[in-house]
């Protein structure tokens, strides 16, 4: 596993449940065992790329790394935990589309929106969802008009009999750390919710429901991929989720 100095990764292991919450690490390699003999499932993880196509490892080398590992007979999953499509001219000039196309070429298998995926507006984000080859996932973005999630909350992948689930979580602080008007109607009323409350219990409840649903689908490993803060004193933090989500 390689991560920039000073960055943090938290793992919580339960009997048949793995919670991984990664914060501000450009590339993470995390292997788990497959039921198939001599075959690992390797998870490659990025987040907070902010259009940095050549930054750190870089997207070209990341694509090469995935193909190389697959060539060694490993199952490989490439996931992104948000804030990929904003932060440089390549994103701004295309309203995010150029980065989506690059990510599709690299071969991402699972993506979640961070707060800055919405900087081009909710309508634009929903357009980009259709362009993302593997789609976007998030457990906690709710339309207030319907009470339903606007994105699928999780994805279960089967690797020769080993089922692995990935659940997306987007920080509730998106309502204020992106542009609030993007989530409001013309009257200034919020029409989207990120399951925000000061206790964190509402967010915890929706994620726990999806953990249970993934388990019911046979997932042996469950990864909660969260674009969320790590502050230990914050009820809307990755540490809070790691301490309170149940097997």
Tab-separated table of C-alpha atoms in Angstrom:
chain	number	residue	atom	x	y	z
A	1	UNK	CA	0.000	0.000	0.000
A	2	UNK	CA	1.355	3.376	-0.946
A	3	UNK	CA	-0.035	6.651	0.304
A	4	UNK	CA	1.229	10.189	0.531
A	5	UNK	CA	2.892	11.101	3.800
A	6	UNK	CA	0.498	12.387	6.429
A	7	UNK	CA	-2.637	10.944	4.859
A	8	UNK	CA	-4.900	8.571	6.727
A	9	UNK	CA	-6.723	5.332	5.968
A	10	UNK	CA	-9.050	3.636	8.430
A	11	UNK	CA	-10.048	-0.034	8.286
A	12	UNK	CA	-12.513	-1.864	10.482
A	13	UNK	CA	-12.686	-5.651	10.332
A	14	UNK	CA	-15.716	-7.576	11.547
A	15	UNK	CA	-16.565	-11.268	11.133
A	16	UNK	CA	-17.665	-11.061	7.493
A	17	UNK	CA	-17.610	-7.332	6.946
A	18	UNK	CA	-14.881	-4.918	5.979
A	19	UNK	CA	-15.348	-1.179	6.281
A	20	UNK	CA	-12.801	0.925	4.484
A	21	UNK	CA	-12.917	4.691	4.629
A	22	UNK	CA	-10.171	6.384	2.666
A	23	UNK	CA	-9.408	10.058	2.966
A	24	UNK	CA	-7.176	12.161	0.743
A	25	UNK	CA	-4.963	9.408	-0.599
A	26	UNK	CA	-4.191	9.480	-4.309
A	27	UNK	CA	-3.517	5.774	-4.798
A	28	UNK	CA	-4.214	2.863	-2.483
A	29	UNK	CA	-3.653	-0.812	-3.241
A	30	UNK	CA	-5.610	-3.152	-0.980
A	31	UNK	CA	-5.619	-6.934	-1.649
A	32	UNK	CA	-8.210	-9.410	-0.360
A	33	UNK	CA	-8.296	-13.146	-0.907
A	34	UNK	CA	-10.557	-14.720	-3.497
A	35	UNK	CA	-12.096	-18.146	-3.150
A	36	UNK	CA	-10.215	-19.078	-6.310
A	37	UNK	CA	-6.804	-20.561	-5.493
A	38	UNK	CA	-3.774	-18.289	-5.909
A	39	UNK	CA	-5.867	-15.372	-7.088
A	40	UNK	CA	-6.108	-12.059	-5.234
A	41	UNK	CA	-8.742	-9.387	-5.607
A	42	UNK	CA	-6.828	-6.116	-5.690
A	43	UNK	CA	-8.568	-2.815	-5.078
A	44	UNK	CA	-6.991	0.324	-6.514
A	45	UNK	CA	-8.375	3.503	-5.008
A	46	UNK	CA	-8.109	7.195	-5.852
A	47	UNK	CA	-9.789	10.340	-4.600
A	48	UNK	CA	-9.405	14.110	-4.690
A	49	UNK	CA	-7.750	13.953	-8.088
A	50	UNK	CA	-9.176	17.412	-8.928
A	51	UNK	CA	-8.353	16.993	-12.630
A	52	UNK	CA	-4.743	16.109	-11.811
A	53	UNK	CA	-4.317	13.868	-14.828
A	54	UNK	CA	-0.519	13.805	-14.439
A	55	UNK	CA	-0.255	14.396	-10.681
A	56	UNK	CA	1.350	11.834	-8.371
A	57	UNK	CA	1.125	8.439	-10.048
A	58	UNK	CA	-0.953	9.928	-12.873
A	59	UNK	CA	-3.853	8.487	-14.838
A	60	UNK	CA	-1.761	6.891	-17.591
A	61	UNK	CA	0.356	4.935	-15.111
A	62	UNK	CA	-2.775	4.046	-13.151
A	63	UNK	CA	-4.294	2.497	-16.283
A	64	UNK	CA	-1.012	0.643	-16.868
A	65	UNK	CA	-0.965	-0.588	-13.259
A	66	UNK	CA	-4.468	-2.007	-13.504
A	67	UNK	CA	-3.706	-3.828	-16.751
A	68	UNK	CA	-0.400	-5.131	-15.390
A	69	UNK	CA	-2.041	-6.580	-12.294
A	70	UNK	CA	-4.749	-8.164	-14.412
A	71	UNK	CA	-1.994	-9.636	-16.567
A	72	UNK	CA	-0.634	-11.336	-13.437
A	73	UNK	CA	-3.962	-13.176	-13.097
A	74	UNK	CA	-5.400	-10.961	-10.359
A	75	UNK	CA	-8.926	-9.625	-10.235
A	76	UNK	CA	-8.597	-5.827	-10.076
A	77	UNK	CA	-11.154	-3.204	-9.103
A	78	UNK	CA	-10.456	0.501	-9.633
A	79	UNK	CA	-12.571	2.876	-7.559
A	80	UNK	CA	-12.706	6.647	-7.136
A	81	UNK	CA	-14.027	8.353	-4.011
A	82	UNK	CA	-14.889	11.738	-5.442
A	83	UNK	CA	-13.661	15.215	-6.372
A	84	UNK	CA	-12.228	14.030	-9.683
A	85	UNK	CA	-13.822	16.300	-12.282
A	86	UNK	CA	-13.197	19.796	-10.885
A	87	UNK	CA	-10.068	21.774	-10.110
A	88	UNK	CA	-8.264	22.565	-13.370
A	89	UNK	CA	-9.082	23.983	-16.841
A	90	UNK	CA	-9.612	20.518	-18.347
A	91	UNK	CA	-12.573	20.160	-16.016
A	92	UNK	CA	-13.902	23.697	-16.126
A	93	UNK	CA	-13.782	24.080	-19.909
A	94	UNK	CA	-15.739	20.858	-20.442
A	95	UNK	CA	-17.984	21.127	-17.371
A	96	UNK	CA	-16.481	17.869	-16.164
A	97	UNK	CA	-16.958	15.790	-19.302
A	98	UNK	CA	-13.288	15.569	-20.294
A	99	UNK	CA	-12.387	13.969	-16.967
A	100	UNK	CA	-15.274	11.522	-17.240
A	101	UNK	CA	-13.958	10.422	-20.646
A	102	UNK	CA	-10.445	9.987	-19.259
A	103	UNK	CA	-11.728	7.950	-16.315
A	104	UNK	CA	-13.685	5.737	-18.688
A	105	UNK	CA	-10.523	5.088	-20.700
A	106	UNK	CA	-8.517	4.318	-17.558
A	107	UNK	CA	-11.118	1.721	-16.603
A	108	UNK	CA	-12.779	2.768	-13.355
A	109	UNK	CA	-15.232	0.203	-12.010
A	110	UNK	CA	-16.917	2.200	-9.237
A	111	UNK	CA	-17.165	5.965	-8.639
A	112	UNK	CA	-18.844	8.143	-6.057
A	113	UNK	CA	-19.491	11.898	-6.168
A	114	UNK	CA	-17.579	14.145	-3.819
A	115	UNK	CA	-18.856	17.604	-2.971
A	116	UNK	CA	-17.081	19.145	-5.976
A	117	UNK	CA	-18.753	16.847	-8.501
A	118	UNK	CA	-21.708	19.217	-8.067
A	119	UNK	CA	-19.824	22.438	-8.778
A	120	UNK	CA	-21.226	22.514	-12.311
A	121	UNK	CA	-24.792	22.201	-10.981
A	122	UNK	CA	-27.064	19.282	-10.176
A	123	UNK	CA	-28.542	19.182	-13.661
A	124	UNK	CA	-25.067	18.935	-15.181
A	125	UNK	CA	-24.022	16.281	-12.690
A	126	UNK	CA	-27.000	14.106	-13.615
A	127	UNK	CA	-25.977	14.445	-17.261
A	128	UNK	CA	-22.441	13.358	-16.396
A	129	UNK	CA	-23.777	10.327	-14.516
A	130	UNK	CA	-25.026	9.014	-17.870
A	131	UNK	CA	-21.590	9.559	-19.422
A	132	UNK	CA	-19.740	7.705	-16.668
A	133	UNK	CA	-19.432	4.171	-18.049
A	134	UNK	CA	-19.841	2.443	-14.686
A	135	UNK	CA	-22.119	5.139	-13.234
A	136	UNK	CA	-21.960	6.926	-9.891
A	137	UNK	CA	-23.047	5.478	-6.560
A	138	UNK	CA	-24.110	7.154	-3.333
A	139	UNK	CA	-26.188	5.942	-0.424
A	140	UNK	CA	-27.259	9.282	0.969
A	141	UNK	CA	-28.350	11.701	-1.778
A	142	UNK	CA	-32.129	11.969	-1.584
A	143	UNK	CA	-34.713	13.786	-3.698
A	144	UNK	CA	-37.062	15.493	-1.248
A	145	UNK	CA	-39.850	15.406	-3.834
A	146	UNK	CA	-39.853	11.608	-4.051
A	147	UNK	CA	-38.024	10.580	-0.886
A	148	UNK	CA	-35.882	8.289	-3.052
A	149	UNK	CA	-32.152	8.099	-3.653
A	150	UNK	CA	-31.090	9.721	-6.920
A	151	UNK	CA	-28.241	7.238	-7.436
A	152	UNK	CA	-27.850	3.514	-6.814
A	153	UNK	CA	-26.298	3.198	-3.347
A	154	UNK	CA	-24.011	0.232	-3.904
A	155	UNK	CA	-22.595	-2.291	-6.328
A	156	UNK	CA	-21.967	-5.986	-5.699
A	157	UNK	CA	-19.231	-7.616	-7.775
A	158	UNK	CA	-18.684	-11.368	-8.039
A	159	UNK	CA	-15.111	-12.622	-8.371
A	160	UNK	CA	-15.306	-16.340	-9.049
A	161	UNK	CA	-17.575	-16.921	-6.084
A	162	UNK	CA	-16.267	-14.159	-3.803
A	163	UNK	CA	-18.815	-11.350	-3.604
A	164	UNK	CA	-17.566	-7.848	-2.787
A	165	UNK	CA	-19.870	-4.857	-2.268
A	166	UNK	CA	-18.949	-1.187	-2.561
A	167	UNK	CA	-21.219	1.398	-0.949
A	168	UNK	CA	-20.858	5.086	-1.804
A	169	UNK	CA	-21.218	7.914	0.717
A	170	UNK	CA	-21.072	11.636	-0.080
A	171	UNK	CA	-20.413	14.156	2.666
A	172	UNK	CA	-23.566	15.915	3.936
A	173	UNK	CA	-21.472	19.079	4.009
A	174	UNK	CA	-21.850	19.154	0.211
A	175	UNK	CA	-24.884	21.399	0.756
A	176	UNK	CA	-22.545	24.174	1.862
A	177	UNK	CA	-19.107	23.211	0.497
A	178	UNK	CA	-20.358	23.141	-3.080
A	179	UNK	CA	-22.839	25.858	-4.155
A	180	UNK	CA	-26.090	25.756	-2.119
A	181	UNK	CA	-28.227	27.106	-4.969
A	182	UNK	CA	-27.489	23.933	-6.949
A	183	UNK	CA	-29.637	21.998	-4.464
A	184	UNK	CA	-32.498	24.498	-4.194
A	185	UNK	CA	-35.577	25.402	-6.178
A	186	UNK	CA	-36.392	28.914	-7.366
A	187	UNK	CA	-37.852	29.736	-3.953
A	188	UNK	CA	-34.570	28.942	-2.253
A	189	UNK	CA	-35.943	25.742	-0.720
A	190	UNK	CA	-33.699	22.692	-0.607
A	191	UNK	CA	-35.018	19.963	-2.897
A	192	UNK	CA	-32.173	17.539	-2.204
A	193	UNK	CA	-30.922	16.082	1.045
A	194	UNK	CA	-27.597	14.447	1.883
A	195	UNK	CA	-29.023	12.920	5.075
A	196	UNK	CA	-27.598	15.741	7.116
A	197	UNK	CA	-28.218	16.138	10.839
A	198	UNK	CA	-25.971	17.144	13.694
A	199	UNK	CA	-26.030	13.746	15.384
A	200	UNK	CA	-25.004	11.820	12.271
A	201	UNK	CA	-27.682	9.229	13.030
A	202	UNK	CA	-29.660	9.848	9.861
A	203	UNK	CA	-26.583	9.292	7.706
A	204	UNK	CA	-25.647	6.233	9.721
A	205	UNK	CA	-29.127	4.739	9.299
A	206	UNK	CA	-29.222	4.946	5.499
A	207	UNK	CA	-25.728	3.479	5.166
A	208	UNK	CA	-26.502	0.686	7.614
A	209	UNK	CA	-29.608	-0.205	5.593
A	210	UNK	CA	-27.443	-0.563	2.494
A	211	UNK	CA	-24.840	-2.610	4.372
A	212	UNK	CA	-27.637	-4.977	5.395
A	213	UNK	CA	-29.018	-5.094	1.848
A	214	UNK	CA	-25.598	-5.920	0.411
A	215	UNK	CA	-25.150	-8.696	2.979
A	216	UNK	CA	-28.544	-10.092	2.002
A	217	UNK	CA	-27.289	-10.247	-1.590
A	218	UNK	CA	-24.451	-12.441	-0.407
A	219	UNK	CA	-21.615	-9.919	-0.086
A	220	UNK	CA	-18.731	-11.378	1.915
A	221	UNK	CA	-16.758	-8.130	1.972
A	222	UNK	CA	-18.362	-4.707	2.155
A	223	UNK	CA	-16.403	-1.542	1.461
A	224	UNK	CA	-17.911	1.796	2.411
A	225	UNK	CA	-16.226	4.271	0.085
A	226	UNK	CA	-16.830	7.645	1.677
A	227	UNK	CA	-15.952	11.158	0.589
A	228	UNK	CA	-16.161	12.581	4.067
A	229	UNK	CA	-13.971	14.215	6.715
A	230	UNK	CA	-11.835	12.356	9.235
A	231	UNK	CA	-12.172	14.703	12.251
A	232	UNK	CA	-12.614	12.567	15.350
A	233	UNK	CA	-14.868	15.115	17.051
A	234	UNK	CA	-17.312	15.350	14.148
A	235	UNK	CA	-20.438	13.180	14.000
A	236	UNK	CA	-20.307	13.490	10.209
A	237	UNK	CA	-16.870	11.948	9.903
A	238	UNK	CA	-15.324	8.744	8.621
A	239	UNK	CA	-14.212	7.848	12.141
A	240	UNK	CA	-17.823	8.135	13.339
A	241	UNK	CA	-18.960	5.761	10.590
A	242	UNK	CA	-16.154	3.294	11.290
A	243	UNK	CA	-17.044	3.207	14.974
A	244	UNK	CA	-20.804	2.890	14.558
A	245	UNK	CA	-21.606	0.798	11.485
A	246	UNK	CA	-22.530	-2.743	12.506
A	247	UNK	CA	-21.892	-6.176	11.056
